[in-house]
Coordinates of C-alpha atoms (C1' of nucleotides) in Angstrom, one line a residue:
Chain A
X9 CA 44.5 93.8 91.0
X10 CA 46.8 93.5 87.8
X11 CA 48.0 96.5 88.8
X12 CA 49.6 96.3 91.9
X13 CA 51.7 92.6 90.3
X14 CA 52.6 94.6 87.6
X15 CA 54.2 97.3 89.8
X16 CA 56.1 94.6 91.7
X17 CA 57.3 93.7 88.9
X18 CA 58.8 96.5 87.6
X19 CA 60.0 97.4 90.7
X20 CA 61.9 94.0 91.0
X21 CA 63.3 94.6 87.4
X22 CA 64.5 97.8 88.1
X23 CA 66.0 96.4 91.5
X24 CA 67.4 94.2 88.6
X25 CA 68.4 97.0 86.7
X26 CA 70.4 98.7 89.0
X27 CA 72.5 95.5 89.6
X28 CA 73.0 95.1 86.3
X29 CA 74.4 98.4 86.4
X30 CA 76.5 98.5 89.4
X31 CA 78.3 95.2 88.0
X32 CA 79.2 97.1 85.4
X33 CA 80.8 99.7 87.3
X34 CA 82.4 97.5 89.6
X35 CA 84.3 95.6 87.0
X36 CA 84.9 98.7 85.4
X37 CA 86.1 100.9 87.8
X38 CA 86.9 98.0 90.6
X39 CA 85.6 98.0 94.3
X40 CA 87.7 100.9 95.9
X41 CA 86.2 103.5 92.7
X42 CA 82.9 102.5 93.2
X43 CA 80.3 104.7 94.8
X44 CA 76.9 105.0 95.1
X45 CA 76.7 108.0 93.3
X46 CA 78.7 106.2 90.4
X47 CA 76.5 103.2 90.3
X48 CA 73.9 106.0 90.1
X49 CA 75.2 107.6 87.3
X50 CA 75.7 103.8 85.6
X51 CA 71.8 103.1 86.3
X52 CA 70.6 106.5 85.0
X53 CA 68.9 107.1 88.1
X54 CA 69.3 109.9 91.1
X55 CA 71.6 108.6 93.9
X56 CA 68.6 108.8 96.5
X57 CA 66.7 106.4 94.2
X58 CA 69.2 103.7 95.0
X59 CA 67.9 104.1 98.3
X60 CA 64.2 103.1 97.3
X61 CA 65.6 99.9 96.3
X62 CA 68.5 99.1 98.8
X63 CA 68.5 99.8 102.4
X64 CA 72.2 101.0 101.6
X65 CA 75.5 99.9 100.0
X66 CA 75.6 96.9 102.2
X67 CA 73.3 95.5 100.7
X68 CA 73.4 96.4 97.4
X69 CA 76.6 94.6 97.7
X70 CA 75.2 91.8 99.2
X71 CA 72.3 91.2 96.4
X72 CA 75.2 91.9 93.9
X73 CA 77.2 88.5 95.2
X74 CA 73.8 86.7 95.5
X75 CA 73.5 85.3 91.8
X76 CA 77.5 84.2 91.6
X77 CA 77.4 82.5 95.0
X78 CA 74.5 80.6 93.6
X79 CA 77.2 79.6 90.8
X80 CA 80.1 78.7 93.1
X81 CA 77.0 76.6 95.5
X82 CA 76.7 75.0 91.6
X83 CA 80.3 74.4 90.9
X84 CA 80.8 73.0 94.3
X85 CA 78.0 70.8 94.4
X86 CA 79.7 68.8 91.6
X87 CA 82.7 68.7 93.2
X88 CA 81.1 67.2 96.3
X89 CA 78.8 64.4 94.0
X90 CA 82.2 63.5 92.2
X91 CA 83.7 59.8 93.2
X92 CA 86.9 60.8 95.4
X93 CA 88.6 60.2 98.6
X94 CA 86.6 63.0 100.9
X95 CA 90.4 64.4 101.6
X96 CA 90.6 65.2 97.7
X97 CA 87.1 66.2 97.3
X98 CA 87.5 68.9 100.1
X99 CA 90.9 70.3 98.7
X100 CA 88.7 70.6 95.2
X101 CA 86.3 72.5 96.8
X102 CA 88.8 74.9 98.4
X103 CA 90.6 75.5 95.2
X104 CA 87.4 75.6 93.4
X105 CA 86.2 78.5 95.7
X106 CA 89.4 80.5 95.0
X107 CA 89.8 80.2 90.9
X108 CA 85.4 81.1 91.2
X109 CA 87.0 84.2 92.9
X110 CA 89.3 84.7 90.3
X111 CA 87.4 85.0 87.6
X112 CA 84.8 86.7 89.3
X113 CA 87.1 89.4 90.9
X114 CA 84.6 91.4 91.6
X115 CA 82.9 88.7 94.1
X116 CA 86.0 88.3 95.4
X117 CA 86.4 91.5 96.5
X118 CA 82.8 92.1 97.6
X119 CA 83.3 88.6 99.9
X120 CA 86.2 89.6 101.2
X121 CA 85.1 93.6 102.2
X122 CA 81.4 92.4 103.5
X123 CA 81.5 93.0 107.6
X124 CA 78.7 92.0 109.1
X125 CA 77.9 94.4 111.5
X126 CA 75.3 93.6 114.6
X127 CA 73.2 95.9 113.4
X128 CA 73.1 94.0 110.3
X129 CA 72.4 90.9 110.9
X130 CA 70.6 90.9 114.4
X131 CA 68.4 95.0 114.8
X132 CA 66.5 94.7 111.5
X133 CA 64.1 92.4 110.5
X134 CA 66.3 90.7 108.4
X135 CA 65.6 92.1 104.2
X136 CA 65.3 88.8 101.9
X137 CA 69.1 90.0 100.4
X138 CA 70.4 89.3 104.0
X139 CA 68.4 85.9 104.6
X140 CA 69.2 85.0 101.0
X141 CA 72.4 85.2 101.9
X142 CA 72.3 83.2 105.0
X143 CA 71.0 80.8 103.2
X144 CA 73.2 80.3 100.4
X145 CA 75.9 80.1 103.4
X146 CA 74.1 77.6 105.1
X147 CA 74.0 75.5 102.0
X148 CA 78.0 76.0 101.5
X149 CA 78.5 74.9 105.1
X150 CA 75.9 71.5 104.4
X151 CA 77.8 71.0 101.4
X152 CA 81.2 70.7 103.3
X153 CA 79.4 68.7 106.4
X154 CA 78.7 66.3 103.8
X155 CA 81.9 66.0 102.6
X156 CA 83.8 65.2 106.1
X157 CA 80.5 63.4 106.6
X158 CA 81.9 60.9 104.1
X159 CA 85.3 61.2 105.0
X160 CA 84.2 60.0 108.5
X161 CA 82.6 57.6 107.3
X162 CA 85.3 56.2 105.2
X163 CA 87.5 56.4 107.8
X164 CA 89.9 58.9 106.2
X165 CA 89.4 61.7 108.6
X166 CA 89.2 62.0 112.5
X167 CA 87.5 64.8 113.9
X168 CA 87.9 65.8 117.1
X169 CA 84.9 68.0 117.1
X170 CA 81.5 67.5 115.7
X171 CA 81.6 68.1 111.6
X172 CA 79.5 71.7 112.2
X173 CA 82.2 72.9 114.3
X174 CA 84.9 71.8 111.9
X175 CA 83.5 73.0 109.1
X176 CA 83.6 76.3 110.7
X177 CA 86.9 76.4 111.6
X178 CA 87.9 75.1 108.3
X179 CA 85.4 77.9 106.6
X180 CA 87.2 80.7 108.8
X181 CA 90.4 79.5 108.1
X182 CA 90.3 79.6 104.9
X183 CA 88.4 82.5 104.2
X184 CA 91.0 84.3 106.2
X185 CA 93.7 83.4 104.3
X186 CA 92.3 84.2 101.0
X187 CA 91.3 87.9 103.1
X188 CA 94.4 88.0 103.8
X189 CA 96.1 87.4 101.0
X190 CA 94.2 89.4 98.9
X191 CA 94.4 92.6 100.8
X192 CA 98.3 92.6 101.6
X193 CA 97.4 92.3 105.2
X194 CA 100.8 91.0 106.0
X195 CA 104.0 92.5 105.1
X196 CA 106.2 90.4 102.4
X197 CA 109.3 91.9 101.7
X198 CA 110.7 88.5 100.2
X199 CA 108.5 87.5 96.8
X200 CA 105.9 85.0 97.5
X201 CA 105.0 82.1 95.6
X202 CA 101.4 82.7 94.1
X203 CA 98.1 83.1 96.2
X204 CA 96.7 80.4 94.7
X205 CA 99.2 78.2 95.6
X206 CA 99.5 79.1 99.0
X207 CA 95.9 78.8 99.4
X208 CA 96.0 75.5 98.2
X209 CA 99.1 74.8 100.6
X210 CA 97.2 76.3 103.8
X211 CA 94.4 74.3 102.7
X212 CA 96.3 70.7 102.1
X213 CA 98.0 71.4 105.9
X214 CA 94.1 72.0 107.2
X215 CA 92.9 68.6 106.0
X216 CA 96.4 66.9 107.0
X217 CA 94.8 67.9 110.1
X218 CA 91.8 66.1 109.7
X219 CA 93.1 62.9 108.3
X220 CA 93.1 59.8 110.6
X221 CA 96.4 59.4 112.8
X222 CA 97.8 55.7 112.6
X223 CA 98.2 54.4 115.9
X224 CA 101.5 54.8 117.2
Chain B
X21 CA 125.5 122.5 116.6
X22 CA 123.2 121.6 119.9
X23 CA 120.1 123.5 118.7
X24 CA 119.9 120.8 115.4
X25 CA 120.0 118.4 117.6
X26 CA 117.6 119.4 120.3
X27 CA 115.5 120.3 117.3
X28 CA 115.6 115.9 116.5
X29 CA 115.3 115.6 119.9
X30 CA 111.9 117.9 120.6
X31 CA 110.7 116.4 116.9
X32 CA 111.0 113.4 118.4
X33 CA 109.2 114.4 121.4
X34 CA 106.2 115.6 119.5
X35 CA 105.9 112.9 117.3
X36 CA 105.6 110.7 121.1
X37 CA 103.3 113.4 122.0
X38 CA 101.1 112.7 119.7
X39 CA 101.1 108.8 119.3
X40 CA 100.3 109.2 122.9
X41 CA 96.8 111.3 122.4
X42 CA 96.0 108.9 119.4
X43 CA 96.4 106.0 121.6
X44 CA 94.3 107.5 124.3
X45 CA 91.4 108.6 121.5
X46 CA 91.4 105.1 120.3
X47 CA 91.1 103.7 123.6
X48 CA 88.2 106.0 124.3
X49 CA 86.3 106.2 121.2
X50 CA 87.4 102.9 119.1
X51 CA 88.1 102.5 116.1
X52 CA 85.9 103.7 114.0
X53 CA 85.5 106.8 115.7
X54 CA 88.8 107.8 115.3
X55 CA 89.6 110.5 112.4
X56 CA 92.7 112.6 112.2
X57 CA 90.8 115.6 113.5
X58 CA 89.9 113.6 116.8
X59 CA 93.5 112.6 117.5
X60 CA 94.7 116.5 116.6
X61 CA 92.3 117.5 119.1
X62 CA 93.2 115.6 121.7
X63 CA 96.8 116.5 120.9
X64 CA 96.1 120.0 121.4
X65 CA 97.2 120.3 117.7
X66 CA 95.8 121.7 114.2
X67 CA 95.1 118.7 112.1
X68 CA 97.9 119.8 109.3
X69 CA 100.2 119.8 112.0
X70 CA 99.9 115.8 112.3
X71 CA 101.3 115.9 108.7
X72 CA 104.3 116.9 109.3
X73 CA 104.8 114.2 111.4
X74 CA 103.2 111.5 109.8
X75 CA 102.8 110.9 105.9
X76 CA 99.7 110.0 106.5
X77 CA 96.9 108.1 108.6
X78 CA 98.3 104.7 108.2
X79 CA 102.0 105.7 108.8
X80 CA 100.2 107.0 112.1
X81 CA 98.5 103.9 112.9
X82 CA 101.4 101.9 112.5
X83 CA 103.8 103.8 114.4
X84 CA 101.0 103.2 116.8
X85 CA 101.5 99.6 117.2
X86 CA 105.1 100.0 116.8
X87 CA 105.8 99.8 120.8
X88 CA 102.9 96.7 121.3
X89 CA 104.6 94.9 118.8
X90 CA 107.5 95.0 120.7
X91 CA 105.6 93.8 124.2
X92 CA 104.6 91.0 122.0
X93 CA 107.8 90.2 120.6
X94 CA 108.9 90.0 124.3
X95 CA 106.2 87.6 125.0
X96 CA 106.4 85.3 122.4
X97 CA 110.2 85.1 122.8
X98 CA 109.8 83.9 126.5
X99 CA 107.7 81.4 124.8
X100 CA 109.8 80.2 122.9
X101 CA 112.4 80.2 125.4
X102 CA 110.5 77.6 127.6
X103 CA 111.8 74.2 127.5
X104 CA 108.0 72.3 126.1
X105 CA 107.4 70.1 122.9
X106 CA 107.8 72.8 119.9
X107 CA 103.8 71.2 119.0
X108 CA 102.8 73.2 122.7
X109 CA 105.1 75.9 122.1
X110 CA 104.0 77.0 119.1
X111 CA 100.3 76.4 120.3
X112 CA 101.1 78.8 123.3
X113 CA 102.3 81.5 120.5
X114 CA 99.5 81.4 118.9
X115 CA 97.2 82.0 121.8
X116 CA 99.9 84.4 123.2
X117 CA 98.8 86.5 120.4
X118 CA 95.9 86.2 120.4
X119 CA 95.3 87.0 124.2
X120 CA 97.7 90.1 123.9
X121 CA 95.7 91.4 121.0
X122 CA 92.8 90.7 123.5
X123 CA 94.2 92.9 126.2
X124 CA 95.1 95.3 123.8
X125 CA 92.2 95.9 121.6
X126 CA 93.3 98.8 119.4
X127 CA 96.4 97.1 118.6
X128 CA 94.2 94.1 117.7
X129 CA 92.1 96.2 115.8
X130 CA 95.1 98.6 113.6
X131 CA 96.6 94.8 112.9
X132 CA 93.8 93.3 111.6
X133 CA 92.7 96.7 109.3
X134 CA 95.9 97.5 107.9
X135 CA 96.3 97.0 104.9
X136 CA 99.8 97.1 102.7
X137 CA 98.9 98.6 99.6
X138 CA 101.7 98.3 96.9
X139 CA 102.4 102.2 97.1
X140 CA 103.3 101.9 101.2
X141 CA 106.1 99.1 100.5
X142 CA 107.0 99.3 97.5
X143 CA 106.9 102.9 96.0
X144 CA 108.3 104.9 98.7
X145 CA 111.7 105.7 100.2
X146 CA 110.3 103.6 103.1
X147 CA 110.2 105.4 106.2
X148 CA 111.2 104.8 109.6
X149 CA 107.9 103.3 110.6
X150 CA 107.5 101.0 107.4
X151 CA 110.7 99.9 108.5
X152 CA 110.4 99.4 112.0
X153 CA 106.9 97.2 111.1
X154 CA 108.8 95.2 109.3
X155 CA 111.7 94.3 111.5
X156 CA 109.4 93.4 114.0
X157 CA 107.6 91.4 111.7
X158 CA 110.4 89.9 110.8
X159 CA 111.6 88.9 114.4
X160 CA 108.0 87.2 114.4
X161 CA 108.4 85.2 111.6
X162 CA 111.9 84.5 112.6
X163 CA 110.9 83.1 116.7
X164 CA 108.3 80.9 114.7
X165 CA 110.9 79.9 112.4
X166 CA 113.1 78.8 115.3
X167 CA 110.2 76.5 116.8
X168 CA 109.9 74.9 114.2
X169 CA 112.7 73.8 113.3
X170 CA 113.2 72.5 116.8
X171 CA 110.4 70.4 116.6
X172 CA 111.8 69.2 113.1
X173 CA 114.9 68.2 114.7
X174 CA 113.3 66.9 118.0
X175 CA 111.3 64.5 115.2
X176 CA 107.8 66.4 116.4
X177 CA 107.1 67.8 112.9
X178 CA 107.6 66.7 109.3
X179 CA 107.5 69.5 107.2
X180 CA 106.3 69.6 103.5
X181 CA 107.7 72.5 102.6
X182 CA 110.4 74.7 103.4
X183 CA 110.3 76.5 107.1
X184 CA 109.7 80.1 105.9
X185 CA 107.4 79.0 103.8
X186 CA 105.7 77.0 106.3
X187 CA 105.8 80.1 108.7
X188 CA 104.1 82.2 106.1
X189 CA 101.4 79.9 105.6
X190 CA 100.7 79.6 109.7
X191 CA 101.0 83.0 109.8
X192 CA 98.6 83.9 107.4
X193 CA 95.8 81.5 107.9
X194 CA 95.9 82.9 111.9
X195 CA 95.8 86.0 111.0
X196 CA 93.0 85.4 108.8
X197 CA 91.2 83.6 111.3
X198 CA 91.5 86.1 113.6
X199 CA 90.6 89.1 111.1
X200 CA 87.5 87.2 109.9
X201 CA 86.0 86.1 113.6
X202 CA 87.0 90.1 115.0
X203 CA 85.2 91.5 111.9
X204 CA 82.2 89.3 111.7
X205 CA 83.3 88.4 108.4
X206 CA 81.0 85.4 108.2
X207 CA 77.3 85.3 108.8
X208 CA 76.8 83.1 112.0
X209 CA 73.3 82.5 112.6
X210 CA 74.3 80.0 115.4
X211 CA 75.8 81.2 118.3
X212 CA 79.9 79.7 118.2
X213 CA 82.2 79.9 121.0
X214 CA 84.2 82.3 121.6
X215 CA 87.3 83.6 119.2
X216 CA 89.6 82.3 121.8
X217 CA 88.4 78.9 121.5
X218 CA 87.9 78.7 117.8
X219 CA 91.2 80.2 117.7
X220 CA 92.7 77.6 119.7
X221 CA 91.1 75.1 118.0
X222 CA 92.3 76.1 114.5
X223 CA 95.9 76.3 115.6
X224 CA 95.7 72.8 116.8
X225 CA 94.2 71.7 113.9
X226 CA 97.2 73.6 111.7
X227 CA 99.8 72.0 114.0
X228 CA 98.4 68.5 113.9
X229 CA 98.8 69.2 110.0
X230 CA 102.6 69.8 110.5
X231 CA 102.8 66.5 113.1
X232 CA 105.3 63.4 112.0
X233 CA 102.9 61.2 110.7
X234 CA 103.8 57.7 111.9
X235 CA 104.6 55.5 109.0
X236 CA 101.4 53.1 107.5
Chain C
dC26 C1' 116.8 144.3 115.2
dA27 C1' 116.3 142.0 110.9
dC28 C1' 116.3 138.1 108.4
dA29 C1' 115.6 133.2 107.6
dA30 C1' 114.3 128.7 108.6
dA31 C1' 111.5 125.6 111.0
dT32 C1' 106.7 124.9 112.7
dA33 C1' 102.0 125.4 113.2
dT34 C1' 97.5 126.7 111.6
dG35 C1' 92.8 126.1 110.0
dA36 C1' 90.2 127.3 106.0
dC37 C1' 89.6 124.6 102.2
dC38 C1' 89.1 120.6 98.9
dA39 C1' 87.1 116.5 96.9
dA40 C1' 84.8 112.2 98.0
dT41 C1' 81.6 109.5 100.3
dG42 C1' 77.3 107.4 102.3
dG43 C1' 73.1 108.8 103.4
dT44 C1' 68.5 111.9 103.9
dC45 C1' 64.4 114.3 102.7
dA46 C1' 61.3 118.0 101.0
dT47 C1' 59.8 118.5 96.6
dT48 C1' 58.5 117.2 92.0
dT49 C1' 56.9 113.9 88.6
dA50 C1' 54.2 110.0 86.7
dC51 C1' 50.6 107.2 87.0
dT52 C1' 45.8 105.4 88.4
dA53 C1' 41.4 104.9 90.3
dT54 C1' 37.3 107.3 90.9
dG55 C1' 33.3 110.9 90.3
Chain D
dC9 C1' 37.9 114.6 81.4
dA10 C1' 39.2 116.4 85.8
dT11 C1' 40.8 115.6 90.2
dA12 C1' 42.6 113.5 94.2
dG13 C1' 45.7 110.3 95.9
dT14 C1' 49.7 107.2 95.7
dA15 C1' 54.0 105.4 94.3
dA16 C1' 58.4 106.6 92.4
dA17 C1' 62.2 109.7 91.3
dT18 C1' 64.9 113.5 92.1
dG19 C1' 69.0 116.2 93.4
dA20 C1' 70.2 119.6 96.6
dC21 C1' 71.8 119.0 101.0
dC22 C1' 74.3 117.2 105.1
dA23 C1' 78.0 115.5 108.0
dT24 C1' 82.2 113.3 107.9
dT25 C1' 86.5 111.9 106.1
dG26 C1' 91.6 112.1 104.7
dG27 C1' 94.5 115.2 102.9
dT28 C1' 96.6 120.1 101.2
dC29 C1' 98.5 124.6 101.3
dA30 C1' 98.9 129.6 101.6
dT31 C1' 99.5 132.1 105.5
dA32 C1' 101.0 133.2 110.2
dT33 C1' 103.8 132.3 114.2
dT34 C1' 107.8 131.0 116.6
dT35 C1' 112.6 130.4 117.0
dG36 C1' 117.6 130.8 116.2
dT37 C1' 121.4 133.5 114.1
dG38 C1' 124.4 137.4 112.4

DNA sequence: CACAAATATGACCAATGGTCATTTACTATG
DNA sequence: CATAGTAAATGACCATTGGTCATATTTGTG
């Protein structure tokens, strides 16, 4: 049955296709000016077809992140093989994580706007976009237990949890900083040093945190 | 001239009027379900009419919060009144907040959606409301400033950074928090304990941050 | 009463995410 | 080649939204 390989792939290359496209449009036109009728329009296709290939704009948006999280899972993997003290290594990887969302605005953005709804990640039978994504979140959040793994180890931090927990208050934390941050959701009248460093800032106090106390 | 100023004074009343029916929509159909046409209905008024009265949805939404605020503000002053180590007391702000946002869900909710684009602080005259928001935020930042700097005094903390600054970052990364667990904002395949906890636990972890270190 | 100013109205607009009956393109079979 | 059947694409259509504005109503004044 050639066929019927052949039409799965075309279909997956159009699926492509249509990503392709909707980057475009989103770093063209930014996140608030993209629609689906827009991304449409960019792909050459009817709005409705979008449909065919994307349950809706969730998770088009989702599959759209999916190849630059691999990147940042890349970029942070180095950082966590590099030789450093496990405090350093884990400020790397939160400043690594914010310049990746710099230069990839439109991730950025996406990541910040994606609510995950009940409906979305318990009713449906879970789409390979979604469980891609769970993935690529588990292996962020095993990248990180490694890290206070070592710093454990080492005896340069002190948890007072179990690392899984940790990570996930560290992982909330900061994500809701740079969220945030990035969306004004806090009223500064007084100029503000830039987001970056106060990321970096929040971030340092976090892993203070963590480090071992002397005994007083 | 009485009638001008019965006019203010009936204006006034109306405005009340309807904050009150938009508070009792929200209460009764959440969030999401909440459009300007709902809250005009229940207010027994034309839709256009809420324009007159507010420059638009979010002015309305914050004017909602306006008088919460305040109950919190009340709150997290008695707080701060109590004679505790400023590491507790600020630790008993934090879940202060969170507990009131807890009780009062649409306030919660308005917080943790608005967002400050550039146009509603910076382009316009800045109305009443704007204004209000931030004088309470203000007040916020200004009871937090005050623990801290009793617990810098009382040798508790050891600050890095300025205090303002050091009340932005806490403030920001809470809020975060909070906004990211309330909107699902990452994928938890696990089940995690409850916001309250996580939130507690993430404050601690921030305070420890700001702890005197005892010298090595 | 007549005029004017303040208020209120609701039809209307442009966007948006999403649906679905209909059409089009393609393929396996007689 | 013709025909039936299936997958894919379409775009008109829908409901809902925040927001506007010409028109109508109410109110106060001379």
């Amino acid at each position: 049955m050639g066929v019927r390989e052949r039409r799965e792939k075309e279909r997956e290359q159009r699926r492509q296709d249509i990503l392709t496209s909707a980057r475009a449009v989103f770093l063209k036109h930014g996140f608030e000016q993209t629609s689906m009728d827009r991304i449409a329009q960019a792909a050459e296709l009817a709005k409705g077809t979008l449909y065919l290939y994307f349950k809706n704009r969730e998770e088009l948006l989702m599959a759209l992140i999916g190849d630059d999280f691999e990147e940042l899972l890349e970029m942070i993997e180095q950082t966590v093989k590099r030789k450093e003290p496990s405090d350093k290594k884990l400020l790397h990887c939160t400043t690594a994580f914010y310049r990746f969302s710099q230069d990839n605005q439109f991730f950025y953005q996406l990541m910040t706007q994606l609510h995950f709804k009940p409906e979305c990640l318990m009713n449906q039978p879970s789409t390979a976009t979604i469980t891609q994504f769970q993935e690529q979140n588990e292996r962020l959040m095993a990248l990180l237990s490694q890290v206070l793994q070592e710093g454990v180890d080492t005896k340069v931090f002190q948890l007072d949890h179990p690392i899984h927990y940790v990570v996930m208050q560290l992982t909330v934390a900061m994500k809701g900083t740079m969220v945030v941050l990035k969306n004004n959701m806090i009223p500064v009248t007084l100029k503000r040093p830039s987001d970056e460093k106060i990321i970096h800032d929040v971030a340092t106090l976090l892993i203070k945190g963590l480090r071992r106390q002397q005994a007083q």
